[in-house]
Structure formats: C-alpha cells, structure tokens
Short mmCIF file of C-alpha atoms in Angstrom, two decimals:
data_model
loop_
_atom_site.label_atom_id
_atom_site.label_comp_id
_atom_site.label_asym_id
_atom_site.label_seq_id
_atom_site.Cartn_x
_atom_site.Cartn_y
_atom_site.Cartn_z
CA MET A 1 -9.81 15.41 2.98
CA ALA A 2 -7.29 17.47 1.22
CA THR A 3 -5.69 20.48 3.52
CA THR A 4 -7.19 22.93 0.43
CA ALA A 5 -10.38 21.77 0.91
CA PHE A 6 -10.22 22.97 4.85
CA GLU A 7 -9.63 26.33 4.43
CA PRO A 8 -12.93 28.51 5.02
CA THR A 9 -11.60 31.20 2.34
CA ALA A 10 -13.37 32.36 -0.79
CA ARG A 11 -11.74 29.50 -2.98
CA ARG A 12 -15.11 27.42 -0.97
CA ARG A 13 -17.83 29.53 -3.13
CA ARG A 14 -15.84 30.26 -5.93
CA VAL A 15 -16.70 26.93 -7.63
CA ALA A 16 -19.64 25.66 -5.93
CA ALA A 17 -22.07 26.83 -8.25
CA LEU A 18 -19.77 24.26 -11.30
CA VAL A 19 -20.33 20.97 -9.02
CA GLY A 20 -23.75 20.03 -10.66
CA LEU A 21 -21.81 20.66 -13.79
CA LEU A 22 -18.83 18.44 -13.19
CA LEU A 23 -20.81 15.43 -11.72
CA GLY A 24 -22.99 15.56 -14.45
CA GLY A 25 -20.07 15.84 -17.07
CA VAL A 26 -18.55 12.22 -14.74
CA LEU A 27 -21.83 10.70 -15.21
CA ALA A 28 -22.33 11.67 -18.52
CA ALA A 29 -18.61 10.28 -19.35
CA THR A 30 -19.58 6.84 -17.68
CA SER A 31 -23.00 6.51 -19.17
CA LEU A 32 -21.30 7.38 -22.50
CA GLY A 33 -18.87 4.17 -22.34
CA ALA A 34 -15.49 6.11 -21.62
CA THR A 35 -12.22 3.96 -22.44
CA GLY A 36 -10.28 1.99 -19.78
CA PRO A 37 -11.32 -1.20 -18.36
CA ALA A 38 -15.00 -1.90 -18.07
CA ARG A 39 -16.78 -0.38 -15.62
CA ALA A 40 -19.98 -1.19 -13.58
CA ALA A 41 -22.68 0.12 -14.90
CA THR A 42 -23.55 2.63 -12.77
CA PRO A 43 -20.64 3.53 -10.80
CA MET A 44 -21.38 4.81 -6.86
CA PHE A 45 -20.87 8.75 -5.62
CA GLY A 46 -20.42 9.88 -2.06
CA ASN A 47 -18.74 12.46 0.21
CA ASP A 48 -15.84 12.28 2.36
CA VAL A 49 -16.77 14.36 5.97
CA SER A 50 -14.80 14.87 8.89
CA TRP A 51 -13.56 17.56 11.49
CA PRO A 52 -14.53 20.90 8.74
CA GLN A 53 -18.08 19.95 8.76
CA CYS A 54 -18.35 20.08 12.92
CA SER A 55 -19.97 23.32 14.27
CA SER A 56 -17.54 26.07 14.76
CA ALA A 57 -18.03 25.76 18.28
CA GLN A 58 -16.48 22.57 18.10
CA GLY A 59 -14.19 23.74 16.21
CA GLY A 60 -14.78 23.18 12.65
CA TYR A 61 -16.44 25.14 9.95
CA GLY A 62 -19.90 23.93 9.83
CA LEU A 63 -19.31 23.10 6.41
CA PRO A 64 -22.42 20.50 4.76
CA MET A 65 -23.17 17.03 5.74
CA PRO A 66 -23.52 15.34 2.50
CA PRO A 67 -26.49 15.45 0.29
CA SER A 68 -29.69 12.85 0.31
CA SER A 69 -28.56 11.80 -2.84
CA ALA A 70 -25.06 10.61 -1.45
CA GLU A 71 -24.21 7.34 -2.05
CA PHE A 72 -21.69 5.99 0.42
CA VAL A 73 -19.17 8.16 2.96
CA ILE A 74 -16.14 8.47 4.44
CA ILE A 75 -15.66 9.62 8.04
CA GLY A 76 -12.51 10.70 9.42
CA LEU A 77 -11.60 9.95 12.50
CA THR A 78 -8.48 12.16 13.12
CA LYS A 79 -8.49 16.45 13.44
CA GLY A 80 -5.64 16.87 10.32
CA LEU A 81 -3.20 15.10 12.45
CA ALA A 82 -2.27 12.15 13.96
CA PHE A 83 -3.13 11.41 17.96
CA THR A 84 -5.96 14.31 17.31
CA GLU A 85 -9.95 13.33 17.19
CA ASN A 86 -12.10 14.42 14.71
CA PRO A 87 -14.71 16.14 17.62
CA CYS A 88 -18.13 15.42 16.31
CA LEU A 89 -17.05 11.94 14.74
CA ALA A 90 -20.45 10.37 16.81
CA SER A 91 -22.41 12.42 15.22
CA GLN A 92 -21.33 11.56 12.00
CA VAL A 93 -21.33 7.92 12.36
CA ALA A 94 -24.97 8.47 13.75
CA TRP A 95 -25.80 10.43 10.69
CA ALA A 96 -24.26 7.80 8.71
CA ARG A 97 -26.44 5.12 10.62
CA SER A 98 -29.40 6.76 10.59
CA ASN A 99 -29.18 7.85 6.46
CA ALA A 100 -28.14 4.18 5.55
CA LYS A 101 -25.61 5.24 4.45
CA PRO A 102 -22.28 2.17 3.82
CA ALA A 103 -19.52 4.01 5.27
CA HIS A 104 -15.72 3.42 5.66
CA ALA A 105 -13.21 5.62 7.47
CA TYR A 106 -10.37 7.49 7.16
CA ALA A 107 -6.93 8.66 9.12
CA MET A 108 -3.93 10.71 8.87
CA ALA A 109 -0.88 9.84 8.94
CA THR A 110 2.13 11.80 10.86
CA PHE A 111 5.61 12.21 11.40
CA PRO A 112 5.72 12.55 14.86
CA THR A 113 6.39 15.00 16.95
CA ALA A 114 10.07 14.40 19.39
CA ALA A 115 7.68 14.35 22.16
CA GLN A 116 5.48 11.25 20.28
CA LEU A 117 8.62 9.55 19.43
CA SER A 118 9.69 9.85 22.88
CA ALA A 119 5.96 8.46 24.13
CA TYR A 120 5.20 5.65 21.54
CA GLY A 121 8.51 4.44 20.12
CA ALA A 122 8.64 1.93 22.66
CA ALA A 123 5.23 0.93 22.04
CA GLY A 124 4.22 -1.30 19.35
CA PRO A 125 5.33 -4.79 18.10
CA TRP A 126 9.08 -3.66 17.15
CA LEU A 127 12.25 -4.10 19.56
CA PRO A 128 12.63 -0.54 19.96
CA THR A 129 16.61 -0.61 19.40
CA THR A 130 17.18 1.68 16.15
CA ARG A 131 15.03 4.41 15.28
CA ALA A 132 13.90 2.93 12.38
CA ALA A 133 12.00 0.36 14.92
CA GLN A 134 10.61 3.34 16.82
CA LEU A 135 9.54 5.05 13.90
CA SER A 136 7.61 2.33 12.81
CA ASN A 137 6.43 2.17 16.68
CA ALA A 138 5.29 5.51 16.64
CA GLY A 139 3.12 4.63 13.49
CA TYR A 140 1.40 1.93 15.07
CA ALA A 141 0.68 4.04 17.94
CA GLU A 142 -1.37 6.13 15.69
CA ALA A 143 -3.12 3.65 14.11
CA THR A 144 -3.73 2.26 18.35
CA ALA A 145 -5.26 5.96 18.35
CA ALA A 146 -7.56 6.00 15.52
CA LEU A 147 -9.10 2.45 16.52
CA ALA A 148 -9.60 3.40 20.03
CA SER A 149 -11.89 6.49 18.52
CA LEU A 150 -13.68 3.81 16.86
CA THR A 151 -14.10 1.83 19.99
CA LYS A 152 -15.45 4.58 21.54
CA VAL A 153 -17.99 5.34 19.22
CA GLY A 154 -18.72 1.55 18.51
CA TRP A 155 -18.20 1.54 14.92
CA ALA A 156 -16.32 -1.23 12.86
CA PRO A 157 -16.29 0.02 9.48
CA PRO A 158 -14.58 -2.64 7.04
CA MET A 159 -12.29 -0.07 5.61
CA VAL A 160 -9.47 2.81 7.15
CA TRP A 161 -8.39 5.07 4.78
CA ILE A 162 -4.76 6.62 5.50
CA ASP A 163 -3.97 9.49 4.31
CA VAL A 164 -0.87 10.98 3.22
CA GLU A 165 -0.05 14.12 2.49
CA PRO A 166 1.66 17.26 3.03
CA ARG A 167 0.66 18.98 6.67
CA PRO A 168 2.17 21.81 7.60
CA ALA A 169 1.19 22.37 10.64
CA GLN A 170 3.28 19.40 11.33
CA PRO A 171 5.65 18.57 7.95
CA TRP A 172 6.96 15.23 6.93
CA PRO A 173 10.82 15.23 6.63
CA SER A 174 11.74 15.00 3.34
CA ALA A 175 14.68 16.99 1.91
CA THR A 176 16.87 13.59 1.88
CA ASP A 177 16.27 9.92 0.47
CA ALA A 178 17.16 9.34 4.10
CA GLN A 179 14.33 11.22 5.30
CA ARG A 180 11.69 9.47 2.93
CA LEU A 181 12.35 6.13 4.12
CA GLU A 182 11.69 7.21 7.56
CA ASN A 183 9.07 8.81 6.68
CA ARG A 184 7.97 5.57 5.12
CA TYR A 185 8.87 3.74 8.65
CA VAL A 186 5.89 5.50 9.98
CA ILE A 187 3.44 4.97 7.56
CA GLU A 188 4.12 1.13 7.66
CA GLY A 189 3.92 1.69 11.05
CA LEU A 190 0.26 2.70 10.90
CA MET A 191 -1.00 0.22 8.32
CA ARG A 192 0.14 -2.79 10.34
CA GLY A 193 -1.44 -1.40 13.45
CA LEU A 194 -4.32 -1.84 11.14
CA ARG A 195 -3.78 -5.11 9.99
CA ASP A 196 -3.23 -6.49 13.22
CA ALA A 197 -6.82 -5.33 14.57
CA GLY A 198 -7.91 -7.31 11.36
CA ILE A 199 -9.08 -3.76 9.72
CA GLY A 200 -8.68 -3.45 6.31
CA TYR A 201 -6.63 -0.61 4.22
CA GLY A 202 -5.76 1.21 1.90
CA LEU A 203 -4.08 4.86 0.84
CA TYR A 204 -5.13 7.91 -0.07
CA SER A 205 -2.49 10.54 -1.66
CA TYR A 206 -1.67 12.12 -5.07
CA THR A 207 1.64 11.57 -7.08
CA SER A 208 3.42 15.06 -6.12
CA GLY A 209 2.61 14.72 -2.24
CA TRP A 210 3.11 10.79 -1.98
CA GLN A 211 6.73 11.29 -4.10
CA ALA A 212 7.97 13.76 -1.93
CA ILE A 213 7.09 12.02 1.59
CA THR A 214 7.72 8.35 0.93
CA GLY A 215 10.24 9.01 -2.85
CA THR A 216 8.93 6.60 -5.50
CA TRP A 217 7.55 3.83 -2.78
CA TRP A 218 5.96 1.06 -4.77
CA LEU A 219 3.21 -0.66 -2.98
CA ARG A 220 1.23 -2.84 -5.62
CA GLY A 221 -1.05 -4.38 -3.06
CA VAL A 222 -2.27 -1.84 -1.39
CA PRO A 223 -5.79 -0.26 -2.67
CA VAL A 224 -5.53 3.32 -3.54
CA TRP A 225 -8.16 5.63 -3.12
CA ALA A 226 -6.67 8.58 -5.48
CA THR A 227 -7.55 12.43 -5.65
CA ALA A 228 -7.97 14.66 -8.32
CA GLY A 229 -7.95 17.78 -5.96
CA ARG A 230 -9.78 20.85 -7.70
CA LEU A 231 -11.14 19.67 -11.27
CA ASP A 232 -9.42 21.71 -14.20
CA TYR A 233 -11.87 19.61 -16.37
CA PRO A 234 -15.36 17.70 -15.61
CA ASN A 235 -13.38 13.55 -16.75
CA GLU A 236 -9.86 14.07 -13.99
CA ALA A 237 -11.80 12.44 -10.87
CA LEU A 238 -12.97 9.75 -14.28
CA ASP A 239 -9.34 9.78 -15.01
CA ARG A 240 -8.34 9.37 -11.81
CA CYS A 241 -9.58 5.65 -11.81
CA THR A 242 -7.47 4.05 -14.99
CA GLN A 243 -4.27 6.07 -14.71
CA ALA A 244 -1.48 4.36 -13.25
CA SER A 245 -1.80 5.01 -9.43
CA PHE A 246 0.55 7.23 -6.83
CA SER A 247 1.74 4.12 -5.41
CA GLY A 248 1.37 1.46 -8.16
CA GLY A 249 -1.80 0.07 -6.31
CA THR A 250 -5.24 0.07 -7.79
CA VAL A 251 -7.51 2.44 -7.61
CA TYR A 252 -10.80 2.01 -5.95
CA LEU A 253 -12.29 5.43 -5.20
CA SER A 254 -11.13 9.14 -6.89
CA GLN A 255 -12.37 12.09 -5.39
CA TRP A 256 -12.25 15.72 -6.03
CA TYR A 257 -13.17 18.72 -4.19
CA ASP A 258 -14.58 21.91 -4.32
CA ASP A 259 -15.06 25.26 -1.72
CA THR A 260 -18.17 23.48 -0.38
CA ARG A 261 -17.21 19.32 -0.08
CA ASP A 262 -15.41 16.97 -0.91
CA TYR A 263 -16.71 14.38 -3.99
CA ASP A 264 -15.70 10.61 -4.24
CA ARG A 265 -16.82 8.31 -6.89
CA THR A 266 -15.93 4.46 -7.08
CA CYS A 267 -13.73 3.12 -9.88
CA GLY A 268 -14.62 0.35 -11.77
CA SER A 269 -16.69 -2.57 -10.80
CA TYR A 270 -15.79 -1.60 -7.15
CA ALA A 271 -19.01 -1.43 -4.90
CA PHE A 272 -17.41 0.62 -1.61
CA THR A 273 -17.14 -2.61 -0.25
CA ALA A 274 -14.77 -4.47 1.91
CA LEU A 275 -11.15 -5.17 0.93
CA ALA A 276 -8.77 -7.95 1.36
CA ILE A 277 -6.35 -7.12 3.70
CA PRO A 278 -3.13 -6.48 2.72
CA ALA A 279 -0.14 -8.72 3.40
CA SER A 280 2.82 -7.03 4.89
CA THR A 281 3.97 -3.97 3.11
CA MET A 282 7.96 -3.76 5.25
CA THR A 283 10.14 -1.76 3.27
CA GLY A 284 13.04 -3.81 1.61
CA SER A 285 11.46 -7.26 2.86
CA GLN A 286 12.22 -9.90 0.60
CA GLY A 287 11.68 -12.42 3.22
CA ASP A 288 8.14 -11.86 4.53
CA LEU A 289 6.21 -14.58 3.43
CA ASN A 290 3.49 -14.80 6.11
CA GLY A 291 2.70 -11.68 5.97
CA ASP A 292 3.72 -10.53 9.32
CA TRP A 293 6.15 -7.91 8.85
CA THR A 294 8.70 -10.13 10.29
CA ASN A 295 11.23 -11.82 7.83
CA ASP A 296 11.33 -15.83 7.87
CA VAL A 297 13.32 -18.32 6.05
CA VAL A 298 12.33 -21.69 4.07
CA ALA A 299 14.45 -24.71 4.35
CA ARG A 300 14.36 -27.40 2.92
CA GLU A 301 14.50 -31.24 4.68
CA ALA A 302 17.34 -33.40 2.93
CA SER A 303 15.53 -36.57 3.56
CA THR A 304 12.21 -35.97 3.33
CA GLY A 305 12.19 -32.79 0.64
CA ALA A 306 9.64 -31.23 2.75
CA LEU A 307 9.50 -27.09 2.48
CA TRP A 308 9.15 -25.70 5.84
CA LEU A 309 8.64 -21.96 6.65
CA TYR A 310 10.19 -20.75 9.79
CA GLY A 311 8.63 -17.53 10.91
CA GLY A 312 10.94 -15.27 12.14
CA ASP A 313 9.00 -13.07 15.69
CA GLY A 314 10.55 -10.07 15.19
CA ARG A 315 13.34 -10.24 17.74
CA GLY A 316 15.94 -12.64 16.51
CA GLY A 317 13.78 -16.06 16.95
CA TRP A 318 11.35 -17.95 15.68
CA LEU A 319 7.58 -19.19 16.08
CA PRO A 320 6.74 -23.00 15.27
CA ARG A 321 7.80 -23.78 11.97
CA ARG A 322 5.56 -24.95 9.81
CA GLN A 323 5.38 -26.95 6.57
CA VAL A 324 4.88 -25.37 3.25
CA GLY A 325 5.51 -27.94 0.74
CA THR A 326 6.90 -31.84 0.20
CA GLY A 327 8.75 -33.27 -2.88
CA TRP A 328 11.02 -30.53 -3.17
CA GLN A 329 14.33 -32.77 -3.23
CA GLY A 330 13.91 -32.20 -7.05
CA MET A 331 14.71 -28.16 -6.41
CA SER A 332 18.84 -27.97 -7.25
CA VAL A 333 17.95 -23.90 -6.45
CA ILE A 334 15.35 -22.15 -4.22
CA ASP A 335 15.43 -18.49 -3.49
CA THR A 336 12.72 -15.90 -2.10
CA ALA A 337 13.64 -13.85 -4.80
CA GLY A 338 10.49 -10.52 -3.50
CA ASP A 339 7.21 -9.71 -5.26
CA LEU A 340 8.27 -11.38 -8.76
CA SER A 341 4.33 -11.37 -9.76
CA GLY A 342 3.54 -7.66 -8.89
CA ASP A 343 0.66 -8.87 -6.53
CA GLY A 344 2.94 -7.17 -3.45
CA LYS A 345 3.34 -10.45 -1.71
CA PRO A 346 6.98 -11.75 -2.01
CA ASP A 347 7.32 -14.97 -4.15
CA VAL A 348 9.59 -18.04 -4.54
CA LEU A 349 11.72 -18.92 -7.54
CA ALA A 350 13.40 -23.12 -7.68
CA ARG A 351 14.62 -24.88 -10.48
CA GLU A 352 13.88 -28.54 -11.16
CA ALA A 353 17.27 -30.66 -11.17
CA ALA A 354 15.91 -32.80 -14.34
CA THR A 355 14.51 -30.33 -16.24
CA GLY A 356 15.67 -26.75 -16.23
CA ALA A 357 12.71 -25.25 -15.73
CA LEU A 358 12.41 -22.84 -13.18
CA TRP A 359 9.46 -22.55 -11.44
CA LEU A 360 7.73 -19.46 -10.00
CA TYR A 361 5.89 -20.37 -6.91
CA PRO A 362 3.94 -17.17 -6.03
CA GLY A 363 3.52 -16.37 -2.46
CA ASN A 364 0.20 -15.95 -0.79
CA GLY A 365 0.54 -13.58 1.82
CA ALA A 366 -0.49 -16.33 4.52
CA GLY A 367 3.09 -17.94 4.12
CA GLY A 368 1.29 -20.31 1.47
CA TRP A 369 1.68 -20.41 -2.57
CA LEU A 370 -0.82 -19.97 -5.19
CA PRO A 371 -0.62 -22.50 -8.49
CA ARG A 372 2.96 -22.22 -9.16
CA VAL A 373 3.60 -21.04 -12.98
CA ARG A 374 7.13 -22.24 -15.13
CA VAL A 375 8.61 -19.05 -16.09
CA GLY A 376 11.88 -20.62 -17.78
CA SER A 377 13.52 -23.15 -19.46
CA GLY A 378 16.80 -24.82 -20.09
CA TRP A 379 18.25 -22.67 -16.71
CA GLN A 380 20.33 -26.50 -15.70
CA GLY A 381 23.17 -23.88 -17.32
CA MET A 382 23.13 -21.71 -14.62
CA ASP A 383 24.87 -22.93 -11.27
CA LEU A 384 23.67 -19.88 -8.94
CA VAL A 385 20.30 -18.38 -9.21
CA LEU A 386 19.34 -15.18 -7.11
CA GLY A 387 16.15 -12.54 -6.85
CA PRO A 388 18.29 -9.39 -5.63
CA GLY A 389 15.20 -7.24 -5.15
CA ASP A 390 14.86 -4.30 -7.44
CA PHE A 391 18.13 -4.35 -9.14
CA THR A 392 16.88 -2.01 -12.04
CA GLY A 393 15.51 0.62 -10.13
CA ASP A 394 12.34 0.04 -12.30
CA ARG A 395 10.34 -1.19 -8.99
CA ALA A 396 9.82 -4.65 -10.52
CA ALA A 397 11.73 -7.45 -8.58
CA ASP A 398 14.63 -8.89 -10.60
CA VAL A 399 16.91 -12.19 -10.85
CA LEU A 400 20.74 -12.31 -11.56
CA ALA A 401 22.25 -16.13 -12.66
CA ARG A 402 25.54 -17.16 -13.58
CA ASP A 403 26.88 -19.13 -16.57
CA ARG A 404 28.43 -22.47 -15.24
CA THR A 405 30.57 -22.51 -18.00
CA SER A 406 31.37 -19.01 -19.13
CA GLY A 407 31.09 -17.46 -15.21
CA ASP A 408 29.24 -14.59 -17.08
CA LEU A 409 26.71 -12.92 -14.37
CA TRP A 410 23.18 -12.43 -16.06
CA LEU A 411 20.68 -10.19 -14.79
CA TYR A 412 16.39 -10.80 -16.19
CA PRO A 413 14.83 -8.10 -15.52
CA GLY A 414 11.23 -8.56 -14.24
CA ASN A 415 8.36 -7.20 -15.38
CA GLY A 416 6.39 -7.36 -12.61
CA ALA A 417 3.81 -9.68 -13.84
CA GLY A 418 6.13 -12.89 -13.14
CA GLY A 419 8.01 -12.62 -16.41
CA TRP A 420 10.99 -11.51 -17.80
CA LEU A 421 12.71 -8.18 -20.02
CA SER A 422 15.08 -9.03 -22.22
CA ARG A 423 18.58 -10.32 -20.06
CA ALA A 424 21.28 -8.30 -19.92
CA ARG A 425 25.25 -9.41 -18.95
CA VAL A 426 25.94 -7.33 -15.98
CA GLY A 427 29.39 -9.13 -15.68
CA THR A 428 32.24 -11.67 -16.68
CA GLY A 429 34.74 -13.48 -14.66
CA TRP A 430 32.24 -14.60 -11.77
CA GLN A 431 33.45 -18.29 -11.89
CA ILE A 432 36.07 -17.09 -9.04
CA MET A 433 33.44 -16.38 -6.82
CA ASP A 434 32.06 -20.32 -4.85
CA ALA A 435 28.85 -17.89 -3.36
CA LEU A 436 26.44 -15.05 -4.04
CA SER A 437 23.85 -13.42 -2.55
#
C-alpha cells in the first residue's frame, strides 16, 4: 500500500530474504508474552494486495499474490489515486473467495484536482455554497466511486480502510493550516460516503504522513490500521499495536513491507471481523449528536421536563424532532460539551439544580445516551457552565465555568476520559457578562 512498496526497484529484492526472520521475530515476541495490553494467544497474519499484483499487461508489476499461509487479505479498490480502479480487482476478489480468505478492502483518499472539484463539488450531501462543502462533496464522490467498484464485482466487505498518505502523482496541499483543514474536509466526505452506505471504515496512515496532511486531527472513535513501513527491527510492527496511533484511534491492524509484499497482523484480541461503524467525525463539531454529519440542537420543554433532539438537516432546517429524555426539569445547566469521554462521540453535561451535582451523559453517536456518570459536585456555585471544545490544545474537550460570587472564570481541562485535570483560573471580573457561549 505504501508508495515505496509499489516501486519496482532493487529495493524490492534487498530485504526479501529477511521476511521469514522478521515474521518469525514477531511471532516469537508474541508467544513469549511481550509487554502491553492482553492480546490474542494466536495473532492473525495476512497481506494486502492491489494493482501492483496485476500483470504488466494490466498495468501492474506482476508481484506475487499472498502465500497460502496468509490468514486474511486486504484488497485495494483503487490504483494509487481516488477515481481510479484496481484493474484486476475482480480476479483478486475471486482469489480470496476460492482460497477462503477473509477479506477487507481499502481505498485511496486524494485531494481533488480542479476538474474533479468542478465535477463533484455539488454531487454530495453538503450544500455546495462554500469551498469547504464542495471539498467534502468531492470526498463523498471518492467513496461513491469506490463503492461502485465493489458493486461491479459483487463484493460487500465488512470494512473499507481509507488510505491517507502523501501521493506524489497528486499531492495533498499541506503548506498551511488552512490547506490541512481543507484536506480534512475531503477525508470527512469519504468517511461519510462509506457510512451512508452502511460500510464500516477505518484509517490507514503513519504519524508524519498524517500530520503533514491533516495537522493534529484527533479521531478517537475511528479504527486505525498503522504501518511500520520497512522494519528497522523485528518487533516494530508489534509496537504499532501498542503505541499511540497517529489519529488517537484504537489500532486494530499493523502493517510492514519489503521489496516483495505488504504484510499485516492483527492487534490485541482483534480477529479481523467487522467493526462498529464510527459516528460522525465532522471537523469542529460539538453538536452532531445523532452521527449524521450535521449539527443538532437539544431543547428542554419547560412544562414537562422532556428533552428533545432537533436533528439538523444540513440545510438550515430540521429533521422531525425526537424525545431523548424525561425529567430534565431538575437540571439548571444543559450543554453540548463535545467529546468529554474520549470515545469519539459528543456528550452532554447537565447540572442538577437541587444538589449541584454535575452529570456527564455520554452520547451513543445515534442521538441517545449511555448510562450517565457524575463528574463533579458543588457546582451550584457556578452560574455559567459551558463546553468550549478543546480550549487547551491537548486534543481533549474542556469546560469553562464562572463563579457566581467572584466572577472568576475557571477552566476545567478534560482528561479525555470523562474527568478533569487540575482547574485553572483563566479570567476575573466576568460577572459583568450576562452571557457566555
């Protein structure tokens, strides 16, 4: 999958003889009980394949298909760039079926050319009145093209991994933060296209490549397939299973490659099965409670205490409202505070008027709640409480609160797991303000 793994140079032959040694080292480390989280007693090993395994007549390099010992395969749908197609996709899917190999798919994410943006900028679910929306629609079209390839060969894999890495043939603009933000819009569109089709998805990349393209985009709820590149030492692929991932998501697969093949292994107890489809990953959103890539509003009915979810339709209007709670008349603060729990889904904070207890209602990504958790007491001394998102820049959602007596403004830095780090005073004299948002 990595660009270097596709280059037909002498490098492909240089380390081929080491493959058995490397793989043996990984197996040995696992069987000896390497440190880290508990993992399956027998990890699975497989390979990813795509157009380089096609014949030269088909435009490939004629590289070998996986050996019979492979326990799974991941098949590429594209030929190096979005809106292209692996020319031997049908035969590779047939190979996986005839050899009874469990299979996932992967597809390249690519920043659109001017012509592609013109062709696809209005072809998705976003209202194409801004460049950001047009870029997201172009990413959505990339997903649509990949799904068309699946339909053509009659294949419905449980996962499509999105390959996000530098592509010299069609580079991601990455000189400024504004360009990296635009890159995120494209990737978001691709993720939403897969989700709308009911296909699970995850991200393939590596830290320096991911940061060059997206900055420090944190997507805790999206599964990760992490590459170790060319191995510098035998256990490097195993390390990718336990190290923090490039995007903050859980690592389910790791990869490495040599001059002949790309190799993969499962991480922890993962058994190469389907994964839950992630909730929305919309950039900057704290209010997409139902996971459909549009911001929503929660409203409490004064007479009954019923809590209603007004799902945004993405075009300045509402979907039919849905009741998501009862008895909320006892809360004196209700705020959509972002992902405080660190699971990739926006949450709601609520303060109980009678006791001052602060409650976290973890969102389930579908407009409902997981069991609530008390995350504070004595908050009746605060007259304003709100979630500003990531205020500290550490990629965890935070909370601001104003002391009703002194007017001091306090920052409660989130720890990314539903709790707080030590609070810090970030303002005085805020009692002159009658609203904080």
